[in-house]
Structure formats: C-alpha cells, structure tokens
Amino acid sequence: MHKDFEAILASDLPEVEKVARAYQWIITDQMAYSRNEIELLKALGDQENLVKEQIKLGMFEYTAGIFAFCYQQATGRKLP
C-alpha cells in the first residue's frame, strides 16, 4: 500500500473519517491516473480506448459524488 493511504488508516481519526479520507485518496489517485491516460490516448489518436477511459473517469466522478452525498447525509458535514 501507499504510505499516504497507510497514514490515513493509522491516524487517530474516527473510523468514519478514516473511511472517507481513504476513499477520497483512492478515488483521487484513480481519477488522476485516468486523466493522464486520456491525455496519452488523445496524443496517440486511439479513439476507441479514449472513449473507454473517458467513460471510466465519468464513473469515478459519479461514484465520488454519491459518496460525498452519503457522507454529508450521515454526518451533516461536507467531505474535507
């Protein structure tokens, strides 16, 4: 595992905060990777895989929004 992810889990935060921050860390990392892939696929002119990667990025963004909504409903606070 990545040291930043491990640090979140080892922190003194309440469990719900650990889950929220760990999820945010993973989804942010995956979205950054996906955005880089999109730029590469654009440069390569690989339209088929570009569309697939754009769909994948959209799903990451959608699920992150759902999680943020659930977190706010459960805690009364927005994600940090």
Coordinates of C-alpha atoms in Angstrom, one line a residue, residues 20 23-24 27-28 31 35 56-74 77-79:
A20 CA -14.0 8.9 4.0
Y23 CA -11.8 6.5 -0.2
Q24 CA -11.1 10.1 -1.3
I27 CA -10.6 7.8 -6.0
T28 CA -8.5 11.0 -6.4
M31 CA -9.0 9.9 -11.4
R35 CA -6.9 11.9 -16.8
K56 CA -14.3 5.2 -16.7
L57 CA -13.4 8.7 -15.5
G58 CA -17.0 9.7 -15.6
M59 CA -17.9 6.7 -13.4
F60 CA -15.2 7.6 -10.9
E61 CA -16.6 11.2 -10.7
Y62 CA -20.1 9.9 -10.4
T63 CA -19.3 7.5 -7.6
A64 CA -17.3 10.1 -5.8
G65 CA -20.3 12.4 -5.9
I66 CA -22.5 9.6 -4.5
F67 CA -20.1 9.0 -1.7
A68 CA -19.9 12.7 -0.9
F69 CA -23.7 12.9 -0.7
C70 CA -23.9 9.9 1.6
Y71 CA -21.2 11.3 3.8
Q72 CA -23.0 14.6 4.1
Q73 CA -26.3 12.9 4.9
A74 CA -24.7 10.7 7.6
R77 CA -20.8 17.8 7.0
K78 CA -19.2 18.0 3.6
L79 CA -16.1 15.9 2.9

